[in-house]
């Protein structure tokens, strides 16, 4: 193990591993520990970072740290929950904030200090919190404030202990990397970590894990599973690798054919395409709840795989299963100890966890983020077209076809009135969508309504309104802009199940959007662009599609993409010509408070 290291304590924050990964980006080896780890395990570490988390420090069961950890003389940086925990543990005070903050904020650096060395006095930072530090611990001083949060950053330079309420690890904090770099300097840590070390170590690890067996890979054709195949092929040679591509019927247009072509060309493995459309549709057609869909899909992948193994007379004892799981799949599925469940990724259902525990499954990329996977893929010689393909979730269109039995779960009138009040004087009208979708706020899952905005297209204004409404109205976690129709008089929820017809409608809409992004040369500017089908009637006609184009680095945070209005118009016109589509909305929400996917 490298000697020079910084330890990140994981309190269940959505970004705990991202902090470790940023530290690695800065060339320092970093590892994660749980708050329960004994203090002696920290000895020799050069720095300690306390992560964010979904709890409030004053809750009885909230994870804490031993006070001794702060007395080792090792520099400490607390982030979000970690910042609050520092205040709580050192006899300051933490309270529920009057105003919650999700998104961009302006930080004023109010005192010169080592953590903010070299930064301008005003900084753009990213916040995601409800609680706030209301009293400093003894020996600390305020080093940064925002409008809504006076003690946004605090420090005790003598003890080298610092706390920040914002998230320096996410890309939206403009100088976040500089702040982390300053912390590395405060820690006096040497910078000797690299992706080459990672690859060498992984190849040796895979050889050991697989031993004399062979490997069966569930390959979607996306960048993660393809990079997995590339490493396996380097470690074991293509003859020991078989890949199954399960076509569950929720793939994009022509996907199976394209996957076959691409993987045959790369030559990393033998490939079998399994047509399981019927099994999946039969099992899913009655399910409305998105989590139930996800769990069913994850389980079916394994059932279909086992059936195929039997058909091919393959002895399961001779095969190790391999998946291209990456870190966000684990954290969002609440498979780290203190994390809140945002959603169950298809590769994180119970049966998979059992296989991992028995040593029957390997996941070479499990600690990496998408952009790190891409870097690794580049090192392994993968073509750009595969490396920069938009991510596509395992459960595919099945989750993007939103379902409903047509009954409104709760009244929205009050929320609508509140939204109207807040929109006064903005030039926009607002209606509440009568269905809910998943979001992530302050490290916790939300399942809330979206507000539909009509008015002139002005991305900056729409972005500001979206942040304001999601921050200030409890029942809202998203905002969408109505591209077509421009004037919305009514929106009604209707019954909509997962049917061949609806999936095929969405597949066609998705293909149109993708084609236009490519034609207009903005495909690679956009990180991902889910297209979603909503079971609603707008102005008396059904149904609506949402375009969710985002910019991101690693999918833990994202900004909505400001699309050229002319291109958006072209896309909307083509979508409106599809039989069954009567409205086109454009998502103007960042992550948080919304997730990238709608479900
Ligand atoms: P969210 O919606 O949580 O998505 O902001 C983050 C990224 O993860 C992808 N995603 C999945 N990928 N299996 C996957 O392989 C899944 O079950 C799954 N669910 C979401 C999503 O498309 C986005 O890129």
Coordinates of N, CA and C in Angstrom, one line a residue, residues 405-515:
X405 N -51.5 4.3 -13.1 CA -52.9 3.7 -13.2 C -53.9 4.8 -13.4
X406 N -53.5 6.0 -13.6 CA -54.4 7.1 -13.9 C -54.9 7.9 -12.7
X407 N -54.6 7.4 -11.5 CA -55.1 8.0 -10.3 C -54.0 8.9 -9.7
X408 N -54.4 10.1 -9.4 CA -53.4 11.1 -8.8 C -53.2 10.7 -7.4
X409 N -51.9 10.6 -7.0 CA -51.5 10.1 -5.7 C -51.9 11.2 -4.6
X410 N -51.7 12.4 -4.9 CA -52.0 13.5 -3.9 C -52.4 14.8 -4.6
X411 N -53.1 15.6 -3.9 CA -53.6 16.8 -4.5 C -52.4 17.8 -4.9
X412 N -52.5 18.5 -6.0 CA -51.4 19.3 -6.4 C -51.8 20.8 -6.4
X413 N -53.1 21.0 -6.1 CA -53.6 22.4 -6.2 C -52.8 23.4 -5.4
X414 N -52.5 23.0 -4.1 CA -51.8 23.9 -3.2 C -50.4 24.2 -3.8
X415 N -49.8 23.2 -4.2 CA -48.4 23.4 -4.8 C -48.5 24.3 -6.0
X416 N -49.5 24.1 -6.8 CA -49.7 24.9 -8.0 C -49.9 26.4 -7.7
X417 N -50.7 26.6 -6.6 CA -50.9 28.0 -6.2 C -49.6 28.7 -5.7
X418 N -48.8 27.9 -4.9 CA -47.6 28.4 -4.4 C -46.6 28.7 -5.6
X419 N -46.6 27.8 -6.6 CA -45.7 28.0 -7.7 C -46.1 29.3 -8.4
X420 N -47.4 29.4 -8.6 CA -47.9 30.6 -9.3 C -47.4 31.9 -8.6
X421 N -47.5 31.9 -7.3 CA -47.2 33.0 -6.5 C -45.7 33.4 -6.7
X422 N -44.9 32.3 -6.7 CA -43.4 32.5 -6.8 C -43.0 33.0 -8.2
X423 N -43.9 32.6 -9.2 CA -43.6 33.0 -10.6 C -44.1 34.4 -11.0
X424 N -44.8 35.0 -10.1 CA -45.3 36.3 -10.4 C -44.2 37.3 -10.9
X425 N -44.4 38.0 -12.0 CA -43.4 39.0 -12.4 C -42.3 38.4 -13.2
X426 N -42.2 37.0 -13.3 CA -41.1 36.4 -14.1 C -41.4 36.3 -15.6
X427 N -42.6 36.4 -16.0 CA -43.0 36.2 -17.4 C -43.3 34.8 -17.7
X428 N -43.3 33.9 -16.7 CA -43.6 32.5 -16.9 C -44.8 32.1 -16.2
X429 N -45.5 31.1 -16.8 CA -46.7 30.5 -16.1 C -46.3 29.1 -15.7
X430 N -46.8 28.6 -14.6 CA -46.4 27.3 -14.1 C -47.6 26.4 -13.9
X431 N -47.5 25.1 -14.2 CA -48.5 24.1 -13.9 C -47.7 22.9 -13.3
X432 N -48.3 22.3 -12.4 CA -47.7 21.1 -11.8 C -48.0 19.8 -12.5
X433 N -47.0 19.1 -12.9 CA -47.3 17.8 -13.6 C -47.9 16.8 -12.6
X434 N -49.0 16.2 -13.0 CA -49.7 15.3 -12.1 C -49.0 14.0 -11.8
X435 N -47.7 13.9 -12.0 CA -47.0 12.6 -11.7 C -45.7 12.9 -11.1
X436 N -45.1 11.9 -10.5 CA -43.9 12.2 -9.7 C -42.7 11.5 -10.4
X437 N -41.5 12.0 -10.1 CA -40.3 11.3 -10.6 C -39.2 11.4 -9.5
X438 N -38.1 10.6 -9.7 CA -37.1 10.5 -8.7 C -36.1 11.7 -8.7
X439 N -35.7 12.1 -7.6 CA -34.7 13.1 -7.5 C -33.7 12.8 -6.4
X440 N -32.7 13.7 -6.2 CA -31.7 13.5 -5.1 C -31.4 14.9 -4.6
X441 N -31.8 15.0 -3.3 CA -31.6 16.3 -2.6 C -30.9 16.1 -1.3
X442 N -29.8 16.8 -1.0 CA -29.1 16.7 0.3 C -28.8 15.2 0.6
X443 N -28.3 14.5 -0.4 CA -27.9 13.1 -0.3 C -29.0 12.1 0.0
X444 N -30.3 12.5 -0.2 CA -31.4 11.6 0.0 C -32.3 11.5 -1.2
X445 N -33.0 10.4 -1.3 CA -33.9 10.2 -2.5 C -35.2 11.1 -2.3
X446 N -35.7 11.7 -3.4 CA -37.0 12.3 -3.3 C -37.8 11.7 -4.4
X447 N -39.1 11.8 -4.2 CA -40.1 11.3 -5.3 C -41.2 12.4 -5.3
X448 N -41.0 13.3 -6.2 CA -41.8 14.5 -6.2 C -42.3 15.0 -7.6
X449 N -43.1 16.0 -7.6 CA -43.6 16.5 -8.9 C -42.6 17.4 -9.6
X450 N -42.9 17.6 -10.9 CA -42.2 18.6 -11.7 C -43.1 19.8 -12.0
X451 N -42.5 21.0 -12.1 CA -43.4 22.1 -12.5 C -43.1 22.3 -14.0
X452 N -44.2 22.6 -14.8 CA -44.1 22.8 -16.2 C -44.2 24.3 -16.4
X453 N -43.1 24.9 -17.1 CA -43.1 26.4 -17.3 C -43.4 26.7 -18.7
X454 N -44.3 27.7 -18.9 CA -44.5 28.2 -20.3 C -44.2 29.7 -20.3
X455 N -43.6 30.1 -21.5 CA -43.2 31.5 -21.7 C -42.1 31.5 -22.7
X456 N -41.4 32.6 -22.7 CA -40.3 32.8 -23.7 C -39.1 31.9 -23.4
X457 N -38.4 31.3 -24.4 CA -37.3 30.5 -24.1 C -36.1 31.4 -23.7
X458 N -35.7 31.3 -22.5 CA -34.5 32.0 -22.0 C -33.8 31.1 -21.0
X459 N -32.8 30.3 -21.4 CA -32.2 29.3 -20.6 C -31.8 29.8 -19.3
X460 N -31.1 31.0 -19.3 CA -30.6 31.5 -18.0 C -31.7 31.7 -17.0
X461 N -32.7 32.4 -17.5 CA -33.9 32.7 -16.6 C -34.6 31.4 -16.1
X462 N -34.7 30.4 -17.1 CA -35.4 29.2 -16.7 C -34.5 28.4 -15.7
X463 N -33.2 28.5 -15.8 CA -32.3 27.8 -14.9 C -32.5 28.4 -13.5
X464 N -32.6 29.8 -13.4 CA -32.7 30.4 -12.1 C -34.1 30.1 -11.5
X465 N -35.1 30.1 -12.3 CA -36.4 29.8 -11.8 C -36.5 28.3 -11.3
X466 N -35.9 27.4 -12.1 CA -35.9 26.0 -11.7 C -35.2 25.9 -10.3
X467 N -34.0 26.5 -10.1 CA -33.3 26.4 -8.8 C -34.2 27.0 -7.7
X468 N -34.8 28.1 -8.0 CA -35.6 28.8 -7.0 C -36.8 27.9 -6.6
X469 N -37.5 27.4 -7.5 CA -38.7 26.6 -7.2 C -38.4 25.3 -6.5
X470 N -37.3 24.6 -7.0 CA -37.0 23.4 -6.3 C -36.4 23.6 -4.9
X471 N -35.8 24.7 -4.7 CA -35.3 25.0 -3.4 C -36.4 25.4 -2.4
X472 N -37.4 26.1 -3.0 CA -38.4 26.7 -2.1 C -39.7 26.0 -1.9
X473 N -40.0 25.1 -2.9 CA -41.3 24.4 -2.8 C -41.0 22.9 -2.5
X474 N -41.4 22.5 -1.4 CA -41.1 21.1 -0.9 C -41.5 20.0 -1.9
X475 N -42.6 20.2 -2.5 CA -43.2 19.1 -3.4 C -42.6 19.0 -4.8
X476 N -41.6 19.9 -5.1 CA -41.1 19.9 -6.4 C -39.6 19.5 -6.5
X477 N -39.3 18.6 -7.4 CA -37.8 18.3 -7.6 C -37.3 18.6 -9.0
X478 N -38.2 19.0 -9.9 CA -37.8 19.3 -11.3 C -38.6 20.5 -11.9
X479 N -38.0 21.0 -12.9 CA -38.8 22.0 -13.7 C -38.6 21.6 -15.2
X480 N -39.6 21.7 -16.0 CA -39.5 21.5 -17.4 C -40.1 22.7 -18.2
X481 N -39.6 22.9 -19.4 CA -40.1 24.0 -20.2 C -41.0 23.4 -21.3
X482 N -42.1 24.0 -21.6 CA -43.0 23.5 -22.6 C -42.6 24.1 -24.0
X483 N -42.0 23.2 -24.8 CA -41.6 23.6 -26.1 C -42.8 23.6 -27.0
X484 N -43.6 22.5 -26.9 CA -44.8 22.4 -27.7 C -45.8 21.7 -26.8
X485 N -47.0 22.2 -26.6 CA -47.6 23.5 -27.1 C -47.0 24.6 -26.3
X486 N -47.0 25.8 -26.8 CA -46.4 26.9 -26.1 C -47.4 27.4 -25.0
X487 N -48.7 27.2 -25.2 CA -49.6 27.6 -24.2 C -50.3 26.4 -23.6
X488 N -50.1 26.2 -22.3 CA -50.7 25.0 -21.7 C -51.9 25.3 -20.8
X489 N -53.0 24.9 -21.2 CA -54.2 25.2 -20.4 C -54.5 24.1 -19.4
X490 N -54.3 22.8 -19.8 CA -54.6 21.7 -18.9 C -53.6 20.6 -19.1
X491 N -53.4 19.9 -17.9 CA -52.6 18.6 -18.0 C -53.3 17.7 -17.1
X492 N -53.6 16.5 -17.6 CA -54.3 15.5 -16.9 C -53.5 14.2 -16.9
X493 N -53.5 13.5 -15.8 CA -52.9 12.2 -15.7 C -53.8 11.2 -16.4
X494 N -53.2 10.2 -17.1 CA -54.0 9.2 -17.7 C -53.4 7.8 -17.4
X495 N -54.1 6.8 -17.6 CA -53.5 5.4 -17.4 C -52.5 5.2 -18.5
X496 N -51.3 4.6 -18.1 CA -50.3 4.3 -19.1 C -49.4 3.2 -18.5
X497 N -49.5 2.0 -19.1 CA -48.7 0.9 -18.6 C -47.5 0.7 -19.5
X498 N -46.7 -0.3 -19.2 CA -45.5 -0.6 -20.0 C -46.1 -1.6 -21.1
X499 N -46.3 -1.0 -22.3 CA -46.8 -1.9 -23.4 C -45.8 -1.8 -24.6
X500 N -45.9 -2.8 -25.5 CA -45.1 -2.8 -26.7 C -45.3 -1.4 -27.4
X501 N -46.5 -1.0 -27.4 CA -46.9 0.2 -28.2 C -46.2 1.5 -27.6
X502 N -46.2 1.6 -26.3 CA -45.6 2.8 -25.7 C -44.1 2.7 -25.8
X503 N -43.5 1.5 -25.6 CA -42.0 1.4 -25.7 C -41.6 1.7 -27.1
X504 N -42.4 1.2 -28.1 CA -42.0 1.5 -29.5 C -42.1 3.0 -29.8
X505 N -43.1 3.6 -29.2 CA -43.3 5.1 -29.4 C -42.1 5.8 -28.9
X506 N -41.7 5.4 -27.7 CA -40.5 6.1 -27.1 C -39.2 5.8 -27.9
X507 N -39.1 4.5 -28.3 CA -37.9 4.2 -29.1 C -37.8 5.0 -30.4
X508 N -38.9 5.3 -31.0 CA -38.9 6.1 -32.2 C -38.5 7.6 -31.8
X509 N -39.1 8.1 -30.7 CA -38.8 9.4 -30.3 C -37.3 9.5 -30.0
X510 N -36.8 8.5 -29.3 CA -35.4 8.5 -28.9 C -34.5 8.5 -30.1
X511 N -34.9 7.7 -31.2 CA -34.1 7.7 -32.4 C -34.1 9.0 -33.1
X512 N -35.2 9.7 -33.1 CA -35.3 11.0 -33.7 C -34.3 12.0 -33.0
X513 N -34.4 12.0 -31.7 CA -33.5 12.9 -30.9 C -32.1 12.6 -31.2
X514 N -31.7 11.4 -31.1 CA -30.3 11.0 -31.4 C -29.8 11.4 -32.8
X515 N -30.7 11.1 -33.7 CA -30.3 11.5 -35.1 C -30.1 13.0 -35.3

